[in-house]
Amino acid sequence: MYNFKNDYSEGAHPNILTKLIETNFVQQLGYGEDEYGIEAKEVLKEKIKNPHATIHFLSCGTQTNLIVISFLLRVHEAVISAKTGHISANETGSIEATGHKVIAVETEDGKLRPSDIQNALKEYALKPHVVKPRMVYISNSTEIGTIYTKSELEDLSSCCKTNNLLLYLDGARLGHALMAQNNDMTLADIARLTDIFYIGGTKNGALLGEAVIFSTPELAFDFEYVLKQKGAMLAKGRLLAIQFLELFRHDLYFDLAKHANTMAMKIVDAVQSKGFSFLTNSTTNQIFPILPKDVIQKLNENYLFYVWKEIDDDHAAIRLITSWATDEKNVDAFIADLRSL
Amino acid sequence: MYNFKNDYSEGAHPNILTKLIETNFVQQLGYGEDEYGIEAKEVLKEKIKNPHATIHFLSCGTQTNLIVISFLLRVHEAVISAKTGHISANETGSIEATGHKVIAVETEDGKLRPSDIQNALKEYALKPHVVKPRMVYISNSTEIGTIYTKSELEDLSSCCKTNNLLLYLDGARLGHALMAQNNDMTLADIARLTDIFYIGGTKNGALLGEAVIFSTPELAFDFEYVLKQKGAMLAKGRLLAIQFLELFRHDLYFDLAKHANTMAMKIVDAVQSKGFSFLTNSTTNQIFPILPKDVIQKLNENYLFYVWKEIDDDHAAIRLITSWATDEKNVDAFIADLRSL
Amino acid sequence: MYNFKNDYSEGAHPNILTKLIETNFVQQLGYGEDEYGIEAKEVLKEKIKNPHATIHFLSCGTQTNLIVISFLLRVHEAVISAKTGHISANETGSIEATGHKVIAVETEDGKLRPSDIQNALKEYALKPHVVKPRMVYISNSTEIGTIYTKSELEDLSSCCKTNNLLLYLDGARLGHALMAQNNDMTLADIARLTDIFYIGGTKNGALLGEAVIFSTPELAFDFEYVLKQKGAMLAKGRLLAIQFLELFRHDLYFDLAKHANTMAMKIVDAVQSKGFSFLTNSTTNQIFPILPKDVIQKLNENYLFYVWKEIDDDHAAIRLITSWATDEKNVDAFIADLRSL
Amino acid sequence: MYNFKNDYSEGAHPNILTKLIETNFVQQLGYGEDEYGIEAKEVLKEKIKNPHATIHFLSCGTQTNLIVISFLLRVHEAVISAKTGHISANETGSIEATGHKVIAVETEDGKLRPSDIQNALKEYALKPHVVKPRMVYISNSTEIGTIYTKSELEDLSSCCKTNNLLLYLDGARLGHALMAQNNDMTLADIARLTDIFYIGGTKNGALLGEAVIFSTPELAFDFEYVLKQKGAMLAKGRLLAIQFLELFRHDLYFDLAKHANTMAMKIVDAVQSKGFSFLTNSTTNQIFPILPKDVIQKLNENYLFYVWKEIDDDHAAIRLITSWATDEKNVDAFIADLRSL
């Protein structure tokens, strides 16, 4: 059985493990004060073309989201998210657990647009009987595989500025977004157009780790306190730093994401050539083919994946995820099996 | 400069890294459902002689403490801790941040006794104008290197049962406690005498990781929800599981702790033979010699450590920490330097 | 200008003020230990035919909701509410501020039905990546004036029991519900079919005050702690107790609600006889006539009310609220004005 | 039995009740938008000589403290309080329940001094492993009856400014402090020397109510949101406003406090002339005579009061509280009884 369920079924890219062994006995200061962290942050600041950014390494996406959001919001403030957004749909009320409402907005493609923001602001206008929207949370790529174009992100960024809203981008799969064929942004664009964003390591080659980036030091002032308070400050911060250093110093991060996308697009082509359609217009490593149920059943004999959504009595959408670790042989086998059905 | 500041200056024990590489490409389910976790839990249940225990792997001590405590307490309930306890002194108000008061008790040696509990219960008796004590938090070894004897833990455990208090033991350095020369407990004793405890990996050979153990499944029911909600559920849970498997299947964990203790005791002997005394009666890997300030200054030329407490104009206590990774050559060099001063 | 904006524009029913003066200098214990409270609770227990109920008096609806809900839910648990429910739409994220997600369900008439609950349970099934539904919150009368029938509440109650969900009823306007012409329930039915409910005083003749009723003492155990902790325990608890005593010992509460409903229904008849329709099918003291905008404008010259919802270019729904204090003369004048337009 | 247990055993000053009746049927806007509130705030701004202050009316002290503190602190920030401070000793962990640590400082007389602040800052210096002190909470009069002098408050205020700490004064018994014989401050001094303070109504003649005053509008910006969110915004805000209007427009508040103090000082004189001493040096309406236990027992036959603290086998300190409602006849009777023993 080959597993297409997610992009975290394997460990880490071998370069990372090699680097961990290589540096294993070099003594370092704890709690994020290690030399690898300093170096990794320098590399990242260069990539985003912002020498003033403040960068911290955290362990996972839910942790990053809840810490960033609860750190930046005051008690009466709320965050706007697509209903499909990870903080709304998949993180066990983690934001609410820190005291803040998530204003969930229905979208067609998992992406927020200025009109969504305007509607939310209108719905939450009756001060003080409703919460005060103060932040917009987006994911790129989204939870359903779509990506933002530069002009879309510019519009959203501008709308946020006008309305005094912080723009926070969840980049759990940012590599996959930036390596998509229809992408027209760079990492520096992302940094320029958001107030805070994070680069996900876990789903693109690291054992664990997300790099959260504040565009200005003012915004990040005192952030260390909440890292510690929320249990996110690893004694051996080197573990996170070494991985980001390895992923970014020679752009391994982008190579890995590109591979994942390429594998997914190979399957997309095969699905389309069989005449099947998709639930979402994904150009990244999560795809949602709509298949006849008997086809799904057959595929399930050799491949693990989620059945995502019932479409009609005879069809359902499945979710296939590829990753940096996906072996092309398995993709080819899957395609062959699909063709044969 | 050799670093005696803490027990997390290096990476992980090489066996762990080897195992990570060996298993790297074996596909596993995410979020703690991997096979290594099942196996590691079986090994641990055997060690603690409790087949009914529920075990979860978390990333670090602060995270473990805040999740366990906030999960088990209701909104009006509080936890009693020694003032030196990690949750009281070193975790940035993490427990209060989840809504619960930490009732901090002054102690002489970092350990809580039934009389401390009785006093706290008396002080917090005026229902409903004060919080309701519901849990006792202790550390073994303590933050100042001391350990509980079996009879002390039995007394405390019995006092907690009588007063309907949960007993939770922070085992960030549990290996060092159990390997101390004056220890008379086993891991099974710890499990039997507490309601919840955790075994610390980070400070004894792991890259990161703590294993939290609930004595009964009832107590742990629904715990997975808060793991996810508080950002502690790693997508690649295998990372934590593999490390605990490696640490415990051949008792590597205890060997490593023993080494750390042995290194510390070597220094203790040398300090004593020079006629110096100690701030605390530590028998584990954290020791606090009281030295003349000029000696401290000299030692500081070659060794990193914290000056812990001013004693008088001429003396201060320093903190030295050894670990699984402490090279005996450096200990010997330190002792030689100390002797020569 | 006569104010139809809400049912809290005036002070208290004169009987209450008289009673406050009469008892003013009788010394009483503080913090809810006064004799009036004991007496008022006895009266209420008789009305609900449950001698085992536990009753507490709080100051306002938002306070009551947030305290009851945060007291009964564990950290990972959530409450299901209609999207129009007060906790979802009008209380500034007060539930989220205590750490809990409100699962908001779209409804046609402000009422939840078993099918709504089933759908929510299905949507929140993927343990542990989503919160765990543990409570159902309903209002009777609802925020849009509708009421539950006995069979509806029985079905909901039974659905909650089957699914291990607590059923909590917000009775801010419970008097109006029970005095509606289409009502077939008693206060005792409400008590029997819910786990917790509150009787609203503020909107039906009291200066302030809500009586929260737990069906069993077990459910209410330790509730005093959170009353104090959340700032809801008045030093002069007598203020709340005296009001409920006065409202219930001779059923003044029901008389007042009946008057409010009668006033509203008079307007309903007039609106209908003019051929206008309503936004909701209200039988209580909140009504939502849909009127031509020029009629609204004219009425607004003499009466205060909210324009609730744009219907089309020429029409809007307005909200009119009557109360125990509504003078029939003003209702008649309003009707005359409406007829003349 | 006459009750000296507290200053909230009776209802409200008759003028207040008269005013409630007088205004009862005047329609007003809800949620603090009533005309009485506007007028009461104008009166208070004049008294404190600060036209720029922002004022809100809340229901009780615990509510006021938790809302002000949680509104002003960020998640990692803490408040410093005397250990006897109400938020530390008597409010059921209400501040911790909002996520913030209370740094409790031992004092001799219930008052904080700059040296206490300096020590706390030193103890909480190890960023980010400890919380960040950001506010100082004091009470005047204190929980043990003592008061601040102008020079003491000036020193503390200046210390707070220097260290970027907000100074918040709990004035549950501010009237009693300002009417004490050894007081040298005015309400305007209090306003000038603090960032936020509240004037307590509940313990000085009101049914309920506290007026919280922010020295600058910037500090209070958005405060309405949390009033609503924490359940403190009464629909009939008029109830609070009318009381403060009545208490302050002709300085009734100060007259009432003066009466309470005078009654207490009469007892103080009697106690002293019998040769007994006091636990604290109170000059306000809470006094703590140390009496032989048999005397206490005898007095307890006719008077209710708390035995506060065991002094030795034969003596204990009791707490006597007088109020605006204390009848001088009962004070005289108490003194006569004391003398006769």
mmCIF file of N, CA and C in Angstrom, chain C residues 261-271 328 331-332 335 339:
data_model
loop_
_atom_site.group_PDB
_atom_site.id
_atom_site.type_symbol
_atom_site.label_atom_id
_atom_site.label_comp_id
_atom_site.label_asym_id
_atom_site.label_seq_id
_atom_site.Cartn_x
_atom_site.Cartn_y
_atom_site.Cartn_z
ATOM 1 N N ASN C 261 -46.781 40.838 25.661
ATOM 2 C CA ASN C 261 -47.253 40.099 24.474
ATOM 3 C C ASN C 261 -48.536 40.707 23.906
ATOM 4 N N THR C 262 -49.473 41.012 24.793
ATOM 5 C CA THR C 262 -50.754 41.561 24.341
ATOM 6 C C THR C 262 -50.540 42.853 23.552
ATOM 7 N N MET C 263 -49.656 43.672 24.067
ATOM 8 C CA MET C 263 -49.353 44.925 23.367
ATOM 9 C C MET C 263 -48.774 44.642 21.985
ATOM 10 N N ALA C 264 -47.874 43.671 21.908
ATOM 11 C CA ALA C 264 -47.260 43.335 20.619
ATOM 12 C C ALA C 264 -48.301 42.784 19.655
ATOM 13 N N MET C 265 -49.183 41.924 20.172
ATOM 14 C CA MET C 265 -50.171 41.288 19.285
ATOM 15 C C MET C 265 -51.183 42.308 18.763
ATOM 16 N N LYS C 266 -51.460 43.311 19.560
ATOM 17 C CA LYS C 266 -52.322 44.399 19.073
ATOM 18 C C LYS C 266 -51.699 45.043 17.831
ATOM 19 N N ILE C 267 -50.423 45.262 17.908
ATOM 20 C CA ILE C 267 -49.739 45.861 16.753
ATOM 21 C C ILE C 267 -49.718 44.874 15.585
ATOM 22 N N VAL C 268 -49.476 43.618 15.888
ATOM 23 C CA VAL C 268 -49.468 42.588 14.842
ATOM 24 C C VAL C 268 -50.796 42.612 14.075
ATOM 25 N N ASP C 269 -51.887 42.635 14.819
ATOM 26 C CA ASP C 269 -53.208 42.660 14.175
ATOM 27 C C ASP C 269 -53.346 43.876 13.264
ATOM 28 N N ALA C 270 -52.918 45.003 13.766
ATOM 29 C CA ALA C 270 -53.032 46.234 12.976
ATOM 30 C C ALA C 270 -52.191 46.162 11.709
ATOM 31 N N VAL C 271 -50.987 45.611 11.854
ATOM 32 C CA VAL C 271 -50.103 45.485 10.695
ATOM 33 C C VAL C 271 -50.725 44.558 9.659
ATOM 34 N N GLU C 328 -50.499 51.239 27.004
ATOM 35 C CA GLU C 328 -51.395 50.901 25.894
ATOM 36 C C GLU C 328 -51.749 52.129 25.054
ATOM 37 N N VAL C 331 -49.353 52.381 22.326
ATOM 38 C CA VAL C 331 -49.604 51.350 21.325
ATOM 39 C C VAL C 331 -50.773 51.777 20.433
ATOM 40 N N ASP C 332 -51.817 52.259 21.061
ATOM 41 C CA ASP C 332 -52.979 52.706 20.292
ATOM 42 C C ASP C 332 -52.613 53.863 19.372
ATOM 43 N N ILE C 335 -50.746 52.501 16.437
ATOM 44 C CA ILE C 335 -51.655 51.824 15.504
ATOM 45 C C ILE C 335 -52.456 52.865 14.689
ATOM 46 N N ARG C 339 -52.368 53.244 10.733
ATOM 47 C CA ARG C 339 -53.589 53.168 9.917
ATOM 48 C C ARG C 339 -53.757 54.396 9.036
#
